PDB file of C-alpha atoms in Angstrom:
ATOM      1  CA  MET A   1      20.161  24.059  53.928  1.00  0.00           C
ATOM      2  CA  ASN A   2      16.646  25.526  53.916  1.00  0.00           C
ATOM      3  CA  ARG A   3      15.330  22.033  53.084  1.00  0.00           C
ATOM      4  CA  LEU A   4      17.074  20.466  56.066  1.00  0.00           C
ATOM      5  CA  VAL A   5      15.515  23.034  58.391  1.00  0.00           C
ATOM      6  CA  CYS A   6      12.082  22.154  57.013  1.00  0.00           C
ATOM      7  CA  ILE A   7      12.727  18.435  57.575  1.00  0.00           C
ATOM      8  CA  ALA A   8      13.973  19.037  61.106  1.00  0.00           C
ATOM      9  CA  LEU A   9      10.985  21.202  62.000  1.00  0.00           C
ATOM     10  CA  VAL A  10       8.440  18.768  60.577  1.00  0.00           C
ATOM     11  CA  CYS A  11      10.130  15.717  62.083  1.00  0.00           C
ATOM     12  CA  GLY A  12      10.665  17.439  65.415  1.00  0.00           C
ATOM     13  CA  GLY A  13       6.989  18.326  65.570  1.00  0.00           C
ATOM     14  CA  LEU A  14       5.949  14.788  64.717  1.00  0.00           C
ATOM     15  CA  TRP A  15       8.277  13.133  67.179  1.00  0.00           C
ATOM     16  CA  GLY A  16       7.413  15.538  69.939  1.00  0.00           C
ATOM     17  CA  ALA A  17       3.735  14.772  69.454  1.00  0.00           C
ATOM     18  CA  GLY A  18       4.426  11.029  69.400  1.00  0.00           C
ATOM     19  CA  CYS A  19       6.445  10.837  72.596  1.00  0.00           C
ATOM     20  CA  GLY A  20       4.304  10.301  75.603  1.00  0.00           C
ATOM     21  CA  PRO A  21       3.131   7.995  78.314  1.00  0.00           C
ATOM     22  CA  ALA A  22       2.633   4.262  77.926  1.00  0.00           C
ATOM     23  CA  GLU A  23      -0.880   4.587  76.449  1.00  0.00           C
ATOM     24  CA  ARG A  24       0.640   4.315  72.943  1.00  0.00           C
ATOM     25  CA  PRO A  25       0.670   0.881  71.279  1.00  0.00           C
ATOM     26  CA  VAL A  26       3.760  -1.274  71.437  1.00  0.00           C
ATOM     27  CA  SER A  27       6.338  -0.371  68.781  1.00  0.00           C
ATOM     28  CA  PRO A  28       6.338  -2.556  65.644  1.00  0.00           C
ATOM     29  CA  VAL A  29      10.154  -2.384  65.680  1.00  0.00           C
ATOM     30  CA  THR A  30      10.678  -5.311  68.023  1.00  0.00           C
ATOM     31  CA  ALA A  31      14.085  -6.562  66.890  1.00  0.00           C
ATOM     32  CA  GLU A  32      15.711  -3.115  66.742  1.00  0.00           C
ATOM     33  CA  THR A  33      15.334  -1.189  69.953  1.00  0.00           C
ATOM     34  CA  GLU A  34      18.994  -0.285  70.525  1.00  0.00           C
ATOM     35  CA  GLY A  35      19.657   3.277  69.468  1.00  0.00           C
ATOM     36  CA  ARG A  36      15.997   4.219  69.039  1.00  0.00           C
ATOM     37  CA  THR A  37      15.799   7.819  70.215  1.00  0.00           C
ATOM     38  CA  GLN A  38      12.365   8.967  69.072  1.00  0.00           C
ATOM     39  CA  GLU A  39       9.101   7.443  67.941  1.00  0.00           C
ATOM     40  CA  SER A  40       5.697   8.573  66.728  1.00  0.00           C
ATOM     41  CA  TRP A  41       2.387   7.039  65.611  1.00  0.00           C
ATOM     42  CA  ASP A  42      -0.011   7.955  62.793  1.00  0.00           C
ATOM     43  CA  VAL A  43       2.686   9.757  60.835  1.00  0.00           C
ATOM     44  CA  ASP A  44       2.053  12.180  57.954  1.00  0.00           C
ATOM     45  CA  LEU A  45       5.500  13.505  57.010  1.00  0.00           C
ATOM     46  CA  ARG A  46       5.723  16.128  54.260  1.00  0.00           C
ATOM     47  CA  LEU A  47       8.945  17.353  52.668  1.00  0.00           C
ATOM     48  CA  SER A  48       9.116  20.443  50.483  1.00  0.00           C
ATOM     49  CA  GLU A  49      11.694  22.075  48.259  1.00  0.00           C
ATOM     50  CA  GLY A  50      11.532  25.744  47.304  1.00  0.00           C
ATOM     51  CA  GLY A  51       8.073  26.064  48.812  1.00  0.00           C
ATOM     52  CA  LEU A  52       6.633  23.216  46.707  1.00  0.00           C
ATOM     53  CA  PRO A  53       5.785  19.696  47.905  1.00  0.00           C
ATOM     54  CA  ARG A  54       8.470  17.106  47.153  1.00  0.00           C
ATOM     55  CA  LEU A  55       7.412  14.012  49.115  1.00  0.00           C
ATOM     56  CA  GLN A  56       4.633  12.930  51.463  1.00  0.00           C
ATOM     57  CA  LEU A  57       5.047   9.820  53.632  1.00  0.00           C
ATOM     58  CA  THR A  58       2.252   8.257  55.676  1.00  0.00           C
ATOM     59  CA  ALA A  59       2.761   5.402  58.099  1.00  0.00           C
ATOM     60  CA  GLY A  60       1.333   3.987  61.265  1.00  0.00           C
ATOM     61  CA  TYR A  61       4.662   4.195  63.107  1.00  0.00           C
ATOM     62  CA  LEU A  62       7.980   6.068  62.896  1.00  0.00           C
ATOM     63  CA  ALA A  63      11.191   5.448  64.846  1.00  0.00           C
ATOM     64  CA  ARG A  64      14.437   7.421  64.631  1.00  0.00           C
ATOM     65  CA  PHE A  65      17.717   5.626  65.319  1.00  0.00           C
ATOM     66  CA  ASP A  66      21.051   7.222  66.232  1.00  0.00           C
ATOM     67  CA  ARG A  67      23.927   4.755  66.031  1.00  0.00           C
ATOM     68  CA  GLY A  68      27.227   6.561  66.247  1.00  0.00           C
ATOM     69  CA  ASP A  69      27.851   8.133  62.854  1.00  0.00           C
ATOM     70  CA  SER A  70      24.642   6.707  61.362  1.00  0.00           C
ATOM     71  CA  THR A  71      21.193   8.228  61.773  1.00  0.00           C
ATOM     72  CA  PHE A  72      18.118   6.867  60.065  1.00  0.00           C
ATOM     73  CA  THR A  73      14.357   6.993  60.369  1.00  0.00           C
ATOM     74  CA  ARG A  74      12.186   3.890  59.908  1.00  0.00           C
ATOM     75  CA  LEU A  75       8.533   4.097  58.909  1.00  0.00           C
ATOM     76  CA  GLN A  76       6.353   1.017  59.370  1.00  0.00           C
ATOM     77  CA  PRO A  77       2.682   0.119  59.334  1.00  0.00           C
ATOM     78  CA  ALA A  78       0.770  -0.079  62.591  1.00  0.00           C
ATOM     79  CA  GLY A  79      -2.894  -0.598  63.216  1.00  0.00           C
ATOM     80  CA  GLY A  80      -5.269  -0.689  60.239  1.00  0.00           C
ATOM     81  CA  ASP A  81      -3.188   0.008  57.097  1.00  0.00           C
ATOM     82  CA  PRO A  82      -0.633  -2.784  56.445  1.00  0.00           C
ATOM     83  CA  LEU A  83       1.528  -0.520  54.260  1.00  0.00           C
ATOM     84  CA  VAL A  84       3.677   2.584  54.344  1.00  0.00           C
ATOM     85  CA  ARG A  85       2.749   4.992  51.565  1.00  0.00           C
ATOM     86  CA  ALA A  86       4.609   7.751  49.733  1.00  0.00           C
ATOM     87  CA  VAL A  87       3.556  10.344  47.164  1.00  0.00           C
ATOM     88  CA  PHE A  88       6.271  11.899  44.974  1.00  0.00           C
ATOM     89  CA  PHE A  89       5.830  15.363  43.474  1.00  0.00           C
ATOM     90  CA  ASP A  90       7.475  16.872  40.401  1.00  0.00           C
ATOM     91  CA  GLU A  91       9.270  20.233  40.221  1.00  0.00           C
ATOM     92  CA  ALA A  92       5.964  22.088  39.673  1.00  0.00           C
ATOM     93  CA  GLY A  93       4.288  20.471  42.704  1.00  0.00           C
ATOM     94  CA  GLY A  94       2.142  18.009  40.711  1.00  0.00           C
ATOM     95  CA  ILE A  95       1.955  14.333  41.664  1.00  0.00           C
ATOM     96  CA  ARG A  96       4.643  12.322  39.868  1.00  0.00           C
ATOM     97  CA  GLY A  97       3.947   8.925  41.386  1.00  0.00           C
ATOM     98  CA  ARG A  98       3.039   6.812  44.407  1.00  0.00           C
ATOM     99  CA  LEU A  99       4.840   4.117  46.351  1.00  0.00           C
ATOM    100  CA  ARG A 100       3.647   1.529  48.836  1.00  0.00           C
ATOM    101  CA  ALA A 101       5.819  -0.838  50.843  1.00  0.00           C
ATOM    102  CA  GLY A 102       6.065  -2.838  54.042  1.00  0.00           C
ATOM    103  CA  GLU A 103       8.584  -0.357  55.491  1.00  0.00           C
ATOM    104  CA  ILE A 104      10.735   2.602  54.501  1.00  0.00           C
ATOM    105  CA  ASP A 105      14.063   3.782  55.947  1.00  0.00           C
ATOM    106  CA  TYR A 106      15.407   7.312  55.425  1.00  0.00           C
ATOM    107  CA  PHE A 107      19.190   7.662  55.752  1.00  0.00           C
ATOM    108  CA  GLU A 108      19.750  11.308  56.630  1.00  0.00           C
ATOM    109  CA  LYS A 109      23.457  11.589  55.856  1.00  0.00           C
ATOM    110  CA  ASP A 110      23.031  10.163  52.332  1.00  0.00           C
ATOM    111  CA  ARG A 111      19.545  11.677  51.800  1.00  0.00           C
ATOM    112  CA  ARG A 112      18.473   8.259  50.560  1.00  0.00           C
ATOM    113  CA  PHE A 113      15.243   6.336  51.055  1.00  0.00           C
ATOM    114  CA  GLU A 114      15.022   2.549  50.994  1.00  0.00           C
ATOM    115  CA  ALA A 115      11.614   0.883  50.698  1.00  0.00           C
ATOM    116  CA  ARG A 116      11.341  -2.838  51.421  1.00  0.00           C
ATOM    117  CA  ILE A 117       8.822  -5.687  51.424  1.00  0.00           C
ATOM    118  CA  GLY A 118       6.467  -5.901  48.452  1.00  0.00           C
ATOM    119  CA  VAL A 119       7.340  -2.494  47.029  1.00  0.00           C
ATOM    120  CA  VAL A 120       5.135  -1.096  44.262  1.00  0.00           C
ATOM    121  CA  VAL A 121       5.789   2.242  42.537  1.00  0.00           C
ATOM    122  CA  GLU A 122       3.175   3.650  40.147  1.00  0.00           C
ATOM    123  CA  THR A 123       3.621   6.820  38.104  1.00  0.00           C
ATOM    124  CA  GLU A 124       0.943   9.144  36.822  1.00  0.00           C
ATOM    125  CA  THR A 125       1.911   8.093  33.272  1.00  0.00           C
ATOM    126  CA  GLY A 126       0.900   4.453  33.828  1.00  0.00           C
ATOM    127  CA  ARG A 127       4.277   2.935  34.663  1.00  0.00           C
ATOM    128  CA  ARG A 128       4.507   0.342  37.450  1.00  0.00           C
ATOM    129  CA  LEU A 129       7.623  -0.981  39.187  1.00  0.00           C
ATOM    130  CA  GLU A 130       7.564  -4.000  41.523  1.00  0.00           C
ATOM    131  CA  SER A 131      10.488  -5.187  43.645  1.00  0.00           C
ATOM    132  CA  GLU A 132      11.389  -6.258  47.169  1.00  0.00           C
ATOM    133  CA  ILE A 133      13.810  -3.335  47.644  1.00  0.00           C
ATOM    134  CA  VAL A 134      13.634   0.076  45.967  1.00  0.00           C
ATOM    135  CA  GLN A 135      16.083   2.863  46.770  1.00  0.00           C
ATOM    136  CA  TRP A 136      15.526   6.538  45.985  1.00  0.00           C
ATOM    137  CA  ASP A 137      18.456   8.977  45.923  1.00  0.00           C
ATOM    138  CA  GLU A 138      16.785  12.252  46.844  1.00  0.00           C
ATOM    139  CA  VAL A 139      19.647  14.453  45.641  1.00  0.00           C
ATOM    140  CA  GLY A 140      20.344  12.625  42.364  1.00  0.00           C
ATOM    141  CA  ARG A 141      16.616  11.977  41.780  1.00  0.00           C
ATOM    142  CA  VAL A 142      17.418   8.371  40.837  1.00  0.00           C
ATOM    143  CA  ILE A 143      15.595   5.121  41.653  1.00  0.00           C
ATOM    144  CA  THR A 144      17.583   1.877  41.941  1.00  0.00           C
ATOM    145  CA  THR A 145      16.880  -1.743  42.878  1.00  0.00           C
ATOM    146  CA  PRO A 146      19.688  -4.068  43.975  1.00  0.00           C
ATOM    147  CA  GLY A 147      17.811  -7.257  43.040  1.00  0.00           C
ATOM    148  CA  PHE A 148      14.944  -8.512  40.900  1.00  0.00           C
ATOM    149  CA  VAL A 149      12.518  -5.962  39.449  1.00  0.00           C
ATOM    150  CA  ARG A 150       9.460  -5.996  37.201  1.00  0.00           C
ATOM    151  CA  LEU A 151       8.607  -2.880  35.172  1.00  0.00           C
ATOM    152  CA  THR A 152       5.309  -2.542  33.329  1.00  0.00           C
ATOM    153  CA  THR A 153       4.543   0.392  31.024  1.00  0.00           C
ATOM    154  CA  PRO A 154       1.735   0.902  28.515  1.00  0.00           C
ATOM    155  CA  THR A 155       3.949  -0.782  25.855  1.00  0.00           C
ATOM    156  CA  GLU A 156       6.428  -2.954  27.828  1.00  0.00           C
ATOM    157  CA  ARG A 157       6.589  -5.779  30.339  1.00  0.00           C
ATOM    158  CA  ILE A 158      10.203  -6.167  31.448  1.00  0.00           C
ATOM    159  CA  GLU A 159      11.877  -8.163  34.205  1.00  0.00           C
ATOM    160  CA  GLY A 160      15.485  -7.979  35.231  1.00  0.00           C
ATOM    161  CA  PHE A 161      17.938  -7.120  37.971  1.00  0.00           C
ATOM    162  CA  ARG A 162      19.634  -3.981  39.281  1.00  0.00           C
ATOM    163  CA  LEU A 163      17.397  -1.293  37.795  1.00  0.00           C
ATOM    164  CA  ARG A 164      18.604   2.299  37.597  1.00  0.00           C
ATOM    165  CA  ALA A 165      15.953   4.829  36.523  1.00  0.00           C
ATOM    166  CA  ASP A 166      14.879   8.431  36.725  1.00  0.00           C
ATOM    167  CA  GLU A 167      12.042   9.301  39.108  1.00  0.00           C
ATOM    168  CA  ASP A 168       9.260   8.974  36.571  1.00  0.00           C
ATOM    169  CA  LEU A 169      10.610   5.651  35.217  1.00  0.00           C
ATOM    170  CA  THR A 170      10.931   6.893  31.622  1.00  0.00           C
ATOM    171  CA  ASN A 171      14.708   6.397  31.303  1.00  0.00           C
ATOM    172  CA  TYR A 172      16.080   3.188  32.788  1.00  0.00           C
ATOM    173  CA  ALA A 173      18.694   0.456  32.566  1.00  0.00           C
ATOM    174  CA  PHE A 174      18.610  -3.173  33.782  1.00  0.00           C
ATOM    175  CA  SER A 175      20.884  -6.168  34.033  1.00  0.00           C
ATOM    176  CA  ARG A 176      19.828  -9.649  32.809  1.00  0.00           C
ATOM    177  CA  VAL A 177      16.661  -8.421  31.080  1.00  0.00           C
ATOM    178  CA  THR A 178      13.733 -10.472  29.798  1.00  0.00           C
ATOM    179  CA  GLY A 179      10.339  -9.283  28.638  1.00  0.00           C
ATOM    180  CA  SER A 180       8.224  -8.034  25.782  1.00  0.00           C
ATOM    181  CA  VAL A 181       8.042  -4.691  24.022  1.00  0.00           C
ATOM    182  CA  GLU A 182       5.487  -3.440  21.497  1.00  0.00           C
ATOM    183  CA  VAL A 183       7.263  -2.066  18.451  1.00  0.00           C
ATOM    184  CA  GLU A 184       5.607   0.451  16.152  1.00  0.00           C
ATOM    185  CA  GLU A 185       6.027  -0.244  12.444  1.00  0.00           C
TER     186      GLU A 185
END
């Protein structure tokens, strides 16, 4: 519950600062205007857990949508940087990894993030995931991809479908796997 209060306070502050007269640029969300209740530009959203950083999201534009029983927040690029960026932190507050994508949605009820469009995740241990859609279950601390994915580690180059992995990409499972693995003798 403490975490939700932190999210609400941070998001409320961001959206309040972003709402204003027509001097702001036109929203990048052109196809989805129905249900948009809040928007903000030049977003730096930080989530914490137990007083330690958990996630930092930066984007050119943020829109919040309320559609009946569904509420989600969309982050998109706007202006100079063509990507939305995220930094993940481990339990001790150290950087675990980074993500970049064309857009990210946060589904509040499920506490789930979905990154789309040329998604790249890189961990501090040299692991790299590439896919068109990457989902992160915040509560379960699990990363999944519904489609094709490429995973590169210091000793592996693997491609497959429907990845399920822990946050630091050390334990994972695929479907329809191909690739190469270095084996120690």
